[in-house]
PDB file of C-alpha atoms in Angstrom:
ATOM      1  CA  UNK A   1     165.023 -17.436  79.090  1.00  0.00           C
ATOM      2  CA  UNK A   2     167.904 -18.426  81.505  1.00  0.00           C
ATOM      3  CA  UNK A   3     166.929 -19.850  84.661  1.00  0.00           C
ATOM      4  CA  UNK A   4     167.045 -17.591  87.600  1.00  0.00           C
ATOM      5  CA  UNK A   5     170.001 -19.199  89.230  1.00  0.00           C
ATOM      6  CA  UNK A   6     172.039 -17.408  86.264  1.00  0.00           C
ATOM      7  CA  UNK A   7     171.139 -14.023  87.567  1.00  0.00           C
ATOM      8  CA  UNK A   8     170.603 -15.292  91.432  1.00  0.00           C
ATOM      9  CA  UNK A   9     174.174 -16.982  90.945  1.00  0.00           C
ATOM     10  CA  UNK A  10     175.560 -12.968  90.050  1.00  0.00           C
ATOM     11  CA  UNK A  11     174.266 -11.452  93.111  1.00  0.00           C
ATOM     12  CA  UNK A  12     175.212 -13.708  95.392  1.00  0.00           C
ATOM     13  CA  UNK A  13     178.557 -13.443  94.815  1.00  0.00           C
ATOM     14  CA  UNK A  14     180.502 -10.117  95.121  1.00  0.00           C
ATOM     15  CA  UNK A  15     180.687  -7.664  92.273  1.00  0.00           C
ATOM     16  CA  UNK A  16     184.727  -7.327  92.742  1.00  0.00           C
ATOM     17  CA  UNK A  17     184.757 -11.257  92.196  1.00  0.00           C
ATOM     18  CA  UNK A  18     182.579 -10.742  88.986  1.00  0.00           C
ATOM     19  CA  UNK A  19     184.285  -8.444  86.924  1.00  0.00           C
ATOM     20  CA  UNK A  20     180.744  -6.584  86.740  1.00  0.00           C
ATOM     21  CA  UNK A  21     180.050  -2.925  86.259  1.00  0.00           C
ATOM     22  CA  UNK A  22     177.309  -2.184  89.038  1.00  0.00           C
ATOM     23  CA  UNK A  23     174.658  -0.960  86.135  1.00  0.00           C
ATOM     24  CA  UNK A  24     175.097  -4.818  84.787  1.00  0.00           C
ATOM     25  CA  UNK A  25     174.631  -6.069  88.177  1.00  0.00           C
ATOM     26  CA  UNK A  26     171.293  -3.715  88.710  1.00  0.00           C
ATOM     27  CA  UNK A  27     170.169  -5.061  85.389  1.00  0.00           C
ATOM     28  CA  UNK A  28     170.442  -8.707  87.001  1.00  0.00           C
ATOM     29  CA  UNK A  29     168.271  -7.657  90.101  1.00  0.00           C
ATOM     30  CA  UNK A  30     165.853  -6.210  87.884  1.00  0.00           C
ATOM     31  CA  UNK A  31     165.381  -8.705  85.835  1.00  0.00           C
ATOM     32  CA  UNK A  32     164.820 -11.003  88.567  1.00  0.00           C
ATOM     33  CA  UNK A  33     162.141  -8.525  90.100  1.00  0.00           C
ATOM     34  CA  UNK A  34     160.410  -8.791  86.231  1.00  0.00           C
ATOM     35  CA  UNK A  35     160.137 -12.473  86.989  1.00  0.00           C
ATOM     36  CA  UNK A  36     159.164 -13.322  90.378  1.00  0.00           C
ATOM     37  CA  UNK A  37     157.001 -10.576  90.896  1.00  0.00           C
ATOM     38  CA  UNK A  38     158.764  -9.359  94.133  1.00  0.00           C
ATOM     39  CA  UNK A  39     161.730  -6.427  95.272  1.00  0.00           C
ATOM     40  CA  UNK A  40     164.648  -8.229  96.124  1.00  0.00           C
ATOM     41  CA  UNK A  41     166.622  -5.220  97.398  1.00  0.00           C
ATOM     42  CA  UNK A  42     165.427  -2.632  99.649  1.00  0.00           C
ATOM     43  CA  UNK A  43     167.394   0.750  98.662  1.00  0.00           C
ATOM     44  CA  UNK A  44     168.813   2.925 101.712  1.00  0.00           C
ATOM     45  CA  UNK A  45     170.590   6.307 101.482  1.00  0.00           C
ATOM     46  CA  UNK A  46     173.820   4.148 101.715  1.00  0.00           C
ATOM     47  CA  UNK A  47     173.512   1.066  99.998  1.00  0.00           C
ATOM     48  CA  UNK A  48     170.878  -1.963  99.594  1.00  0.00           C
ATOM     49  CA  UNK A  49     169.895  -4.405 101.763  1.00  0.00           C
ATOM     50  CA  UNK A  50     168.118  -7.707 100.890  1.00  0.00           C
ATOM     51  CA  UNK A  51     164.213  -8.019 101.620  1.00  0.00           C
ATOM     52  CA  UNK A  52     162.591 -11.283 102.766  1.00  0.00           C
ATOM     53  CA  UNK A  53     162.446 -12.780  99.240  1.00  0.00           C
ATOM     54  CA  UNK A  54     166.060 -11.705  98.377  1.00  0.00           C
ATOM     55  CA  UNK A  55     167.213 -13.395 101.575  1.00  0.00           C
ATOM     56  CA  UNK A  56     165.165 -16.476 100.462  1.00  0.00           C
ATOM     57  CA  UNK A  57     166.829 -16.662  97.236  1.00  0.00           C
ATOM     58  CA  UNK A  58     170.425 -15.928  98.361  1.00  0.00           C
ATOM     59  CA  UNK A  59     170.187 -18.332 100.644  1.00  0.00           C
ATOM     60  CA  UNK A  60     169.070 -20.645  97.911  1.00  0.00           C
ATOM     61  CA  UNK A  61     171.199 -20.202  95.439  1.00  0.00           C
ATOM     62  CA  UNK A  62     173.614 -22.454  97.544  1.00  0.00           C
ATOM     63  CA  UNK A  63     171.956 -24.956  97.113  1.00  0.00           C
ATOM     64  CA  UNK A  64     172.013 -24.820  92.894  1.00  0.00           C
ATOM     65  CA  UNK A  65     169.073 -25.012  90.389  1.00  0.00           C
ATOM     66  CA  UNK A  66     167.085 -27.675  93.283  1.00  0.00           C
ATOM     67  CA  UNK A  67     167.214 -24.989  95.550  1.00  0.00           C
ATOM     68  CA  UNK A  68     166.446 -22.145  93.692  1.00  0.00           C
ATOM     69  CA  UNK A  69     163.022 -24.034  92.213  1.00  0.00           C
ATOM     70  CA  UNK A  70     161.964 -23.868  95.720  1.00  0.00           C
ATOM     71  CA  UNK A  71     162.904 -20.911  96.844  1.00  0.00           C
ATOM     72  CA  UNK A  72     160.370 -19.782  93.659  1.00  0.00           C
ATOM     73  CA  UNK A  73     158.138 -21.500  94.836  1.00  0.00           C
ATOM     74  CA  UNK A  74     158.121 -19.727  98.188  1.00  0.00           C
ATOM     75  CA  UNK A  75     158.395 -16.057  96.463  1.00  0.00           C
ATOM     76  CA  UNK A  76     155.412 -17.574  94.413  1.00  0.00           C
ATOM     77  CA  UNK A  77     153.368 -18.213  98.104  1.00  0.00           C
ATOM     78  CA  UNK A  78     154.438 -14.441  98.913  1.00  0.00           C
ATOM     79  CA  UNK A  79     152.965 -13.171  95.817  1.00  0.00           C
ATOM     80  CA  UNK A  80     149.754 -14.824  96.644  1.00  0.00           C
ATOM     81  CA  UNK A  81     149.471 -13.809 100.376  1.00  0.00           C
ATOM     82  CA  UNK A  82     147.613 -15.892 102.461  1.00  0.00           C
ATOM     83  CA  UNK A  83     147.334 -18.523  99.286  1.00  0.00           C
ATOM     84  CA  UNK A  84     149.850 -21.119  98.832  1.00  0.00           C
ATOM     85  CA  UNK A  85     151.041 -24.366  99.484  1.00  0.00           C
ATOM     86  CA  UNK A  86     152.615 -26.750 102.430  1.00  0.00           C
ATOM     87  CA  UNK A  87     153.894 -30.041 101.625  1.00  0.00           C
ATOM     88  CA  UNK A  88     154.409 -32.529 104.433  1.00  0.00           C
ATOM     89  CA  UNK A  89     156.164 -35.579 104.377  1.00  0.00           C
ATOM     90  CA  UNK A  90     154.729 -38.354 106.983  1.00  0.00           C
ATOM     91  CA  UNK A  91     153.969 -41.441 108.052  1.00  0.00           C
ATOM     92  CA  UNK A  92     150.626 -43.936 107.719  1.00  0.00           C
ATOM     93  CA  UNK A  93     149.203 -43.021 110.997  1.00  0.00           C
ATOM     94  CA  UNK A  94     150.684 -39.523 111.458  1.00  0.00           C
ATOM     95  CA  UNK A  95     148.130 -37.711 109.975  1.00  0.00           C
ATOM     96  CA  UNK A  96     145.158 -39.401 111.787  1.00  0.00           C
ATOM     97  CA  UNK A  97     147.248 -39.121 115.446  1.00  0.00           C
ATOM     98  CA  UNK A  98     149.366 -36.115 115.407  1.00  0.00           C
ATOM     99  CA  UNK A  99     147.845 -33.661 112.949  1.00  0.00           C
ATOM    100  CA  UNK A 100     144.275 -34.003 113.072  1.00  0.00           C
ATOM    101  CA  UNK A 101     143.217 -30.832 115.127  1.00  0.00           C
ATOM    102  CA  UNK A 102     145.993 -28.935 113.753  1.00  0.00           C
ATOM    103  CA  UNK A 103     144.688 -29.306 109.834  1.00  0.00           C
ATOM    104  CA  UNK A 104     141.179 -28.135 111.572  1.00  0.00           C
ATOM    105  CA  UNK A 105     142.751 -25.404 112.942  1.00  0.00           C
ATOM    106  CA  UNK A 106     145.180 -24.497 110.298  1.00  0.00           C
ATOM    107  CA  UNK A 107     142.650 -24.085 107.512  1.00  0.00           C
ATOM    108  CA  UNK A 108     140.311 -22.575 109.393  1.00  0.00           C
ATOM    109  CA  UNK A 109     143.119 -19.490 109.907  1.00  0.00           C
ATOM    110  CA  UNK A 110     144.169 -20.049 105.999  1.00  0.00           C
ATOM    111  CA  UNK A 111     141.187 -21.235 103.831  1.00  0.00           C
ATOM    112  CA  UNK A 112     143.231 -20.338 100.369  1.00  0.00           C
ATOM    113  CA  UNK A 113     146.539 -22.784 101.720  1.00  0.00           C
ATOM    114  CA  UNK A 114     147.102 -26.623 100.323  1.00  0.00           C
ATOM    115  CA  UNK A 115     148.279 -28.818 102.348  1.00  0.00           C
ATOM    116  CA  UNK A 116     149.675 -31.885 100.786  1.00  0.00           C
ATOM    117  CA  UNK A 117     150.559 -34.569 102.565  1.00  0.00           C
ATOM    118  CA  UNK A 118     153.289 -37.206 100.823  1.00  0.00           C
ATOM    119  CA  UNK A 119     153.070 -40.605 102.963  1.00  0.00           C
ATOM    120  CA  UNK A 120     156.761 -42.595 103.405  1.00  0.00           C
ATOM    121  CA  UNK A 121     157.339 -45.707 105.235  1.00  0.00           C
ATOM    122  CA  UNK A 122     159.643 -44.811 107.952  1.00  0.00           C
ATOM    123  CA  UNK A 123     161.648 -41.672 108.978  1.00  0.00           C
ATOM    124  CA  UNK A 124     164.651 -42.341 106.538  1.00  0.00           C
ATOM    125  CA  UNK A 125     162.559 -42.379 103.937  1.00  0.00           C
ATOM    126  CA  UNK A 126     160.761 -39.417 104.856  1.00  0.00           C
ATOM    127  CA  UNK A 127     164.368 -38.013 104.932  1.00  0.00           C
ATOM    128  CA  UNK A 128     165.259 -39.018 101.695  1.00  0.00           C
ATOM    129  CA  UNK A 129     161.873 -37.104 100.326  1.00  0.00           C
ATOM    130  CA  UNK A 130     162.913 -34.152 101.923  1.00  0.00           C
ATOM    131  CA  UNK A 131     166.568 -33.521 100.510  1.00  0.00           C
ATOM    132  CA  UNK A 132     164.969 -34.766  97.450  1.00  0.00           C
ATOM    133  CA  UNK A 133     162.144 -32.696  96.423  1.00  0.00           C
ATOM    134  CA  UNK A 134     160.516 -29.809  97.447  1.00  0.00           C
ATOM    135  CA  UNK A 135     158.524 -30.686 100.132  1.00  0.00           C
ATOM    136  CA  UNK A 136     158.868 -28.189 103.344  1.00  0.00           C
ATOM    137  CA  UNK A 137     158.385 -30.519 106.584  1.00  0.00           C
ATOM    138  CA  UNK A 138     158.699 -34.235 106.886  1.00  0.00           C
ATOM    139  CA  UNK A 139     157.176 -35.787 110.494  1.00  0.00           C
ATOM    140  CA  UNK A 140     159.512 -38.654 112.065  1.00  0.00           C
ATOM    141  CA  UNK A 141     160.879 -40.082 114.928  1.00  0.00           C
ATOM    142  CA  UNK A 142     164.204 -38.327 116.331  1.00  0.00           C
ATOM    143  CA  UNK A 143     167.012 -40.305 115.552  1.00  0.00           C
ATOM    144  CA  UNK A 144     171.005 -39.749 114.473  1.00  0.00           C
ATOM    145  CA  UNK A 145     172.235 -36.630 112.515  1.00  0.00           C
ATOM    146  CA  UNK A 146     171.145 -36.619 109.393  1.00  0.00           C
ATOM    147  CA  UNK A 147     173.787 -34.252 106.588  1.00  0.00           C
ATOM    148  CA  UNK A 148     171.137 -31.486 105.364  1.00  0.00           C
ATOM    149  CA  UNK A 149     168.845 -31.764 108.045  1.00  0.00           C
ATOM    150  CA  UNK A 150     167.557 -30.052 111.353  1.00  0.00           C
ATOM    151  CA  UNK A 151     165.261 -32.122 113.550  1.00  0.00           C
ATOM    152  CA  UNK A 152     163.264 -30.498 116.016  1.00  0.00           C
ATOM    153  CA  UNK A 153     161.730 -32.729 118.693  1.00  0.00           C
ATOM    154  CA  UNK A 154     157.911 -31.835 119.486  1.00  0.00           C
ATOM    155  CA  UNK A 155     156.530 -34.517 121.720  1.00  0.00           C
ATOM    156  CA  UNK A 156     157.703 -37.280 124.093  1.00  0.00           C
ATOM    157  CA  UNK A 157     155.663 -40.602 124.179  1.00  0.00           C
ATOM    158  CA  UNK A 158     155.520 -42.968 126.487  1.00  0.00           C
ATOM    159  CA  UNK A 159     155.467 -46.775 126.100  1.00  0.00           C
ATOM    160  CA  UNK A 160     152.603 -48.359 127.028  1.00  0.00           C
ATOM    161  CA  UNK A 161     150.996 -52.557 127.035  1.00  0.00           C
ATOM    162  CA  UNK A 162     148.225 -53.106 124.549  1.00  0.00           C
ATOM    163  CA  UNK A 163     146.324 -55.972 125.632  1.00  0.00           C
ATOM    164  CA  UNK A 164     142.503 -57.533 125.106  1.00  0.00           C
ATOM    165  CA  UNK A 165     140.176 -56.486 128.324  1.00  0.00           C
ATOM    166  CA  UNK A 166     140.398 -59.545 130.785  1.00  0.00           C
ATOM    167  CA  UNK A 167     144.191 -60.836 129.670  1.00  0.00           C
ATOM    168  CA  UNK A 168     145.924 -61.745 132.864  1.00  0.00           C
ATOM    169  CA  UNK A 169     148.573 -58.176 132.213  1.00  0.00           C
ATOM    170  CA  UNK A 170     145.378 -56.032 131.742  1.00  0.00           C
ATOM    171  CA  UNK A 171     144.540 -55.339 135.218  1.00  0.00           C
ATOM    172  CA  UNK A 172     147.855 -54.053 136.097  1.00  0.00           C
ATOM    173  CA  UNK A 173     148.468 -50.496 136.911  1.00  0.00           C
ATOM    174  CA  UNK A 174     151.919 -50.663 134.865  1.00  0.00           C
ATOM    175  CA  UNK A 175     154.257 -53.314 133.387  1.00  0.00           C
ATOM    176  CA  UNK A 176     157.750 -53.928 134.577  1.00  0.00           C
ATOM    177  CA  UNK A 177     159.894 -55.149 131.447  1.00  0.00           C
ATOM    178  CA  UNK A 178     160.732 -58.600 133.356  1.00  0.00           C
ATOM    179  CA  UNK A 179     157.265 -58.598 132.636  1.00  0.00           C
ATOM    180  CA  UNK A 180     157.461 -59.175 129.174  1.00  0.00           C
ATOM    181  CA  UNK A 181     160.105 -61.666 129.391  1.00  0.00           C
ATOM    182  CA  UNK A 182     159.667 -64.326 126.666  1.00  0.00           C
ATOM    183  CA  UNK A 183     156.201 -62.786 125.837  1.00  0.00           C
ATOM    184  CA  UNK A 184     155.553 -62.890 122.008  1.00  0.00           C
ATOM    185  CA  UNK A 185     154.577 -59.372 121.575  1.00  0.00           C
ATOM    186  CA  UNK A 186     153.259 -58.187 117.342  1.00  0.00           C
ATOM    187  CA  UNK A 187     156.818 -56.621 115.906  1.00  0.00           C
ATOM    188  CA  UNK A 188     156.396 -52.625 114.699  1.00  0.00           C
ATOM    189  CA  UNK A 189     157.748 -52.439 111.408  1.00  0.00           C
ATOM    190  CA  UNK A 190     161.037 -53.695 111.443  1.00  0.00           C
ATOM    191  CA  UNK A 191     162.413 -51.004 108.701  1.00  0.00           C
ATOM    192  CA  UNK A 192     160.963 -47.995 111.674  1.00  0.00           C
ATOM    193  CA  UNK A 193     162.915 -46.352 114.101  1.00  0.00           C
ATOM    194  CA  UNK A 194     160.467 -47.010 116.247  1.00  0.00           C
ATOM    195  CA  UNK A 195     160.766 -50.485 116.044  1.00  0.00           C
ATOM    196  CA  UNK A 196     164.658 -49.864 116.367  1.00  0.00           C
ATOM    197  CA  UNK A 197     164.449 -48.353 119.129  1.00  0.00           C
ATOM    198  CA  UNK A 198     162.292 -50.447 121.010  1.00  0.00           C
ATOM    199  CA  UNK A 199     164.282 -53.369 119.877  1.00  0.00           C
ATOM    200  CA  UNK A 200     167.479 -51.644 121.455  1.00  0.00           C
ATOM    201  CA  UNK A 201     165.894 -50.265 124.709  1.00  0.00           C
ATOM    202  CA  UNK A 202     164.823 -54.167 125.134  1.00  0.00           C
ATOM    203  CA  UNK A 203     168.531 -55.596 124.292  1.00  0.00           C
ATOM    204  CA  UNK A 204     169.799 -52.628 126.455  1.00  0.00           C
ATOM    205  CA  UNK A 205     167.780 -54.031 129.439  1.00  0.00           C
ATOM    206  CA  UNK A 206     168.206 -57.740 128.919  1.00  0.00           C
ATOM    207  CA  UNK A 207     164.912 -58.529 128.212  1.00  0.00           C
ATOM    208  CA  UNK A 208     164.023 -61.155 125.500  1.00  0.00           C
ATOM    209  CA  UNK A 209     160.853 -61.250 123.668  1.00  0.00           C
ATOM    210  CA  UNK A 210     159.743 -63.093 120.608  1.00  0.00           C
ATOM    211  CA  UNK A 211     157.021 -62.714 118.041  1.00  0.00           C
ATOM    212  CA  UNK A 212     154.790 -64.540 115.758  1.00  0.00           C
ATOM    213  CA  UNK A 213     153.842 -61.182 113.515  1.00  0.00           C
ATOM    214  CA  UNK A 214     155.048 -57.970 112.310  1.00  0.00           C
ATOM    215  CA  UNK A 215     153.039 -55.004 110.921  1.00  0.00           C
ATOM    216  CA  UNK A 216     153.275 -52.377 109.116  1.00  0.00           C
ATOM    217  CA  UNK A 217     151.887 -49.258 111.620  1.00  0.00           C
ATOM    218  CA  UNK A 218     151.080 -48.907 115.109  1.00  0.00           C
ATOM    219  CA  UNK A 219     147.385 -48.878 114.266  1.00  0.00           C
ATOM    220  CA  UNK A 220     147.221 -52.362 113.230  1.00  0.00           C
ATOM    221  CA  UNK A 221     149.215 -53.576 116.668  1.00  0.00           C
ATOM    222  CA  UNK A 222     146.720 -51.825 118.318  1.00  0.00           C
ATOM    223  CA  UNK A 223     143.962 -53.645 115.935  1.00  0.00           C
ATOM    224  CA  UNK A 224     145.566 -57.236 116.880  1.00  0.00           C
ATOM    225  CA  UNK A 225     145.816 -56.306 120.715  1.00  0.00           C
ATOM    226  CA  UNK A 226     142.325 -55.465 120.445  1.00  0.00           C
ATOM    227  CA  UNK A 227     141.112 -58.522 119.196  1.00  0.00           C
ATOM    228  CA  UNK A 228     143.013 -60.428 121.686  1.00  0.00           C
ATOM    229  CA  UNK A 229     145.772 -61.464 118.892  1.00  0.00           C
ATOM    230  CA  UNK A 230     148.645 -60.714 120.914  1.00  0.00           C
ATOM    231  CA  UNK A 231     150.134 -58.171 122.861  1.00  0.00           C
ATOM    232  CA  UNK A 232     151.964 -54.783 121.911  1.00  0.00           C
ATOM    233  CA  UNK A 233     154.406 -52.395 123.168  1.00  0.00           C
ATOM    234  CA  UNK A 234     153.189 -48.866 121.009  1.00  0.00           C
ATOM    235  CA  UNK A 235     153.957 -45.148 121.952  1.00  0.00           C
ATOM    236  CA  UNK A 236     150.959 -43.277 123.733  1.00  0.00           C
ATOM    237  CA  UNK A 237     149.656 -41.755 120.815  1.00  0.00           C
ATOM    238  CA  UNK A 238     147.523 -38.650 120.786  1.00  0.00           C
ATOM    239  CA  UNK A 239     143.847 -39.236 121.123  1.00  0.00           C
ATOM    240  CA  UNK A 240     144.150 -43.278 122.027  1.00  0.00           C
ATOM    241  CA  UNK A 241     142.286 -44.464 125.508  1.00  0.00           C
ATOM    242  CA  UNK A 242     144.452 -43.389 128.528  1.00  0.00           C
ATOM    243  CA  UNK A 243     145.660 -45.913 130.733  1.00  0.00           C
ATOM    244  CA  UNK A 244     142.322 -47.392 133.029  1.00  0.00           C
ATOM    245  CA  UNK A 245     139.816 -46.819 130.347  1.00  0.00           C
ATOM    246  CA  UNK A 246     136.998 -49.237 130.031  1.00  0.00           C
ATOM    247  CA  UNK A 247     136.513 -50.592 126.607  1.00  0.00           C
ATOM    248  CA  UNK A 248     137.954 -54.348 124.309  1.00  0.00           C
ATOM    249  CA  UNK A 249     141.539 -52.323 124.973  1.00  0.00           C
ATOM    250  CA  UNK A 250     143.544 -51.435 127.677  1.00  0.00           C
ATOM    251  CA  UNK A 251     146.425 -49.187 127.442  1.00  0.00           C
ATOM    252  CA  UNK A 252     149.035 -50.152 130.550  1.00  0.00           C
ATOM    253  CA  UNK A 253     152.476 -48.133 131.198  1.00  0.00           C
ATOM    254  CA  UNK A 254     155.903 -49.650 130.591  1.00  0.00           C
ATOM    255  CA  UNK A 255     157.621 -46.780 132.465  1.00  0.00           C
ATOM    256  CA  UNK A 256     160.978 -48.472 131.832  1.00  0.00           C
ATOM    257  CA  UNK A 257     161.364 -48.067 128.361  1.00  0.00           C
ATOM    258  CA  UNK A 258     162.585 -44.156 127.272  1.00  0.00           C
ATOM    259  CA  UNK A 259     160.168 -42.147 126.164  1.00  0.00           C
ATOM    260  CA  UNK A 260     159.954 -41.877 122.114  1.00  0.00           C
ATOM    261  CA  UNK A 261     160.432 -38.357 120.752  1.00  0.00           C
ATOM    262  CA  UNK A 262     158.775 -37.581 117.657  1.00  0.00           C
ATOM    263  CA  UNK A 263     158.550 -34.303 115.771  1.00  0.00           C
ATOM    264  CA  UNK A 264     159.817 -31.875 112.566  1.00  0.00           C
ATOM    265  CA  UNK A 265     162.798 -32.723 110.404  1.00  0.00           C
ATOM    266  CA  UNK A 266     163.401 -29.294 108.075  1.00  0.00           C
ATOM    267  CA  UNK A 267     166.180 -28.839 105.574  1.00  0.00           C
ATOM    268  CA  UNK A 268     166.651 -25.140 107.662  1.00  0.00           C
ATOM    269  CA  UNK A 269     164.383 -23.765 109.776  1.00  0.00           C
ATOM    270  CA  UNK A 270     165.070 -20.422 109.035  1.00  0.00           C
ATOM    271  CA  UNK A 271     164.576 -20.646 105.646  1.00  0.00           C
ATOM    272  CA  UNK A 272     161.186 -21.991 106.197  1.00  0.00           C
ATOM    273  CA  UNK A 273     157.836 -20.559 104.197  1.00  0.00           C
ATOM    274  CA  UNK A 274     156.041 -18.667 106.274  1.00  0.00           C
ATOM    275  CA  UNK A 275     152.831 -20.876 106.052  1.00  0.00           C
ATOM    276  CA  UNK A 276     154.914 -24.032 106.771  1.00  0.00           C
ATOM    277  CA  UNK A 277     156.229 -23.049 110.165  1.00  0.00           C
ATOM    278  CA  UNK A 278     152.676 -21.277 110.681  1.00  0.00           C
ATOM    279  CA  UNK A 279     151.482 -25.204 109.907  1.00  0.00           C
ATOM    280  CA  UNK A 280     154.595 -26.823 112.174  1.00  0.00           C
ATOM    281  CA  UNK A 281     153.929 -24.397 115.134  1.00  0.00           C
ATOM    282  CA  UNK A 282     150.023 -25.161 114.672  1.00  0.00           C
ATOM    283  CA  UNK A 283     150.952 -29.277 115.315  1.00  0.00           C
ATOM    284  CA  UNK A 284     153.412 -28.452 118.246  1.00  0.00           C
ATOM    285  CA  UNK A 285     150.654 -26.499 120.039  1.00  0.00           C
ATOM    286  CA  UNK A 286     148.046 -28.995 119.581  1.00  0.00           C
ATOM    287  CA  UNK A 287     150.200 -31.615 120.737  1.00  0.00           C
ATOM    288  CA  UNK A 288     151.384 -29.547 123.705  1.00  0.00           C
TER     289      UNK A 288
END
């Protein structure tokens, strides 16, 4: 059997540039019905007009045979209703800190939906997975225009001081950056744009720090500030101690520092599934 984008490839283009009779190009559309399972043309007294999952597979078939897998996939998640899938690219912590309540909430509104989570190291990489494969949403830190891509920014976190209860910076109600001037803070993970960007908000100010150790996540700076095994600079991150807590950590504000803005990065929003946007607008509200 040919592969979809054969037929798909026909009706997206128009029939004076195919040197098709319109019963061959009907054929194509009905064949294509046959085998996803859905009408891809709504018929009018004057013409057709594409439905939802004909507008999801012209749009695809610009993309070539890649596209048009997932764009089958998606007809595939209409087919099934409220069943289906969401694939999410993210982080290490992500999951735990921005997405917890919203996978409560989310399968509590669609029991039948899978959501499958793919973990990457850092944002580019989380990029790379997304051109790359069918995943729907990928979770990062804003950064540069990326070819293919459509970031969305969701939430802005502040910078805040983790330190041990009782170190000498602990009691203060926030941190100027002089005061981390030559203070060996734990490195955030040096391949991050995180780390990047704190790295060029502290060249940007003059300030020089060094460090003795890097990590791989923000949860295990927070871990080593904890323990009283040096200090951190981290975002604010959903669900940690606010600044003043009691407790082994204190959380104090570096209001200096720009705020970080994490959120979606989509191939095209509006070519989304259904469910996933139903999923990204779930984490948005949480977070908001």
């Amino acid at each position: 059997m040919a592969h979809p984008s054969q037929s798909w490839g026909l009706l997206a283009t128009p029939k004076r540039e195919l040197d098709c009779t319109q019963s061959a190009v009907s054929q194509h559309v009905k064949r294509l019905e046959r085998e996803t399972g859905v009408s891809l043309l709504e018929r009018l007294p004057r013409g057709v007009a594409p439905t939802a999952a004909g507008r999801i597979l012209c749009d695809a078939a610009a993309e070539g045979i890649a596209g048009l897998d997932r764009a089958l996939r998606r007809l595939g998640d209409l087919v099934h209703g409220d069943g289906g899938s969401v694939r999410i690219a993210t982080g290490g912590t992500t999951v735990r800190h921005f997405m917890a309540d919203a996978v409560v909430a989310f399968r509590r509104r669609y029991p039948k939906v899978s959501l499958e989570f793919q973990t990457e190291s850092s944002s580019r990489g989380c990029f790379d997975a997304l051109l790359a494969s069918d995943l729907d949403l990928a979770w990062i830190t804003m950064g540069a225009p990326v070819r293919g891509i459509e970031q969305r920014p969701v939430v802005d976190l502040p910078w805040v001081l983790a330190v041990r209860a009782g170190d000498p910076l602990a009691a203060r109600s926030r941190i100027d950056v002089s005061d981390l001037a030559d203070v060996r803070l734990v490195r955030l993970p040096p391949n991050s744009t995180s780390g990047g960007r704190l790295d060029a908000a502290f060249a940007e100010l003059g300030i020089r720090t060094g460090s003795d150790t890097s990590v791989a996540d923000w949860d295990t700076a927070l871990l080593l500030a904890e323990l009283g095994l040096g200090h951190a600079v981290v975002p604010a991150l959903p669900g940690l101690p606010v600044p003043g807590d009691s407790g082994p950590l204190r959380l104090v504000p570096v209001p200096a520092l720009p705020p970080l803005s994490v959120g979606w990065a989509i191939r095209r929003w509006d070519a989304l599934p259904p469910l996933a946007r139903a999923f990204a607008d779930t984490v948005a509200r949480q977070l908001r």
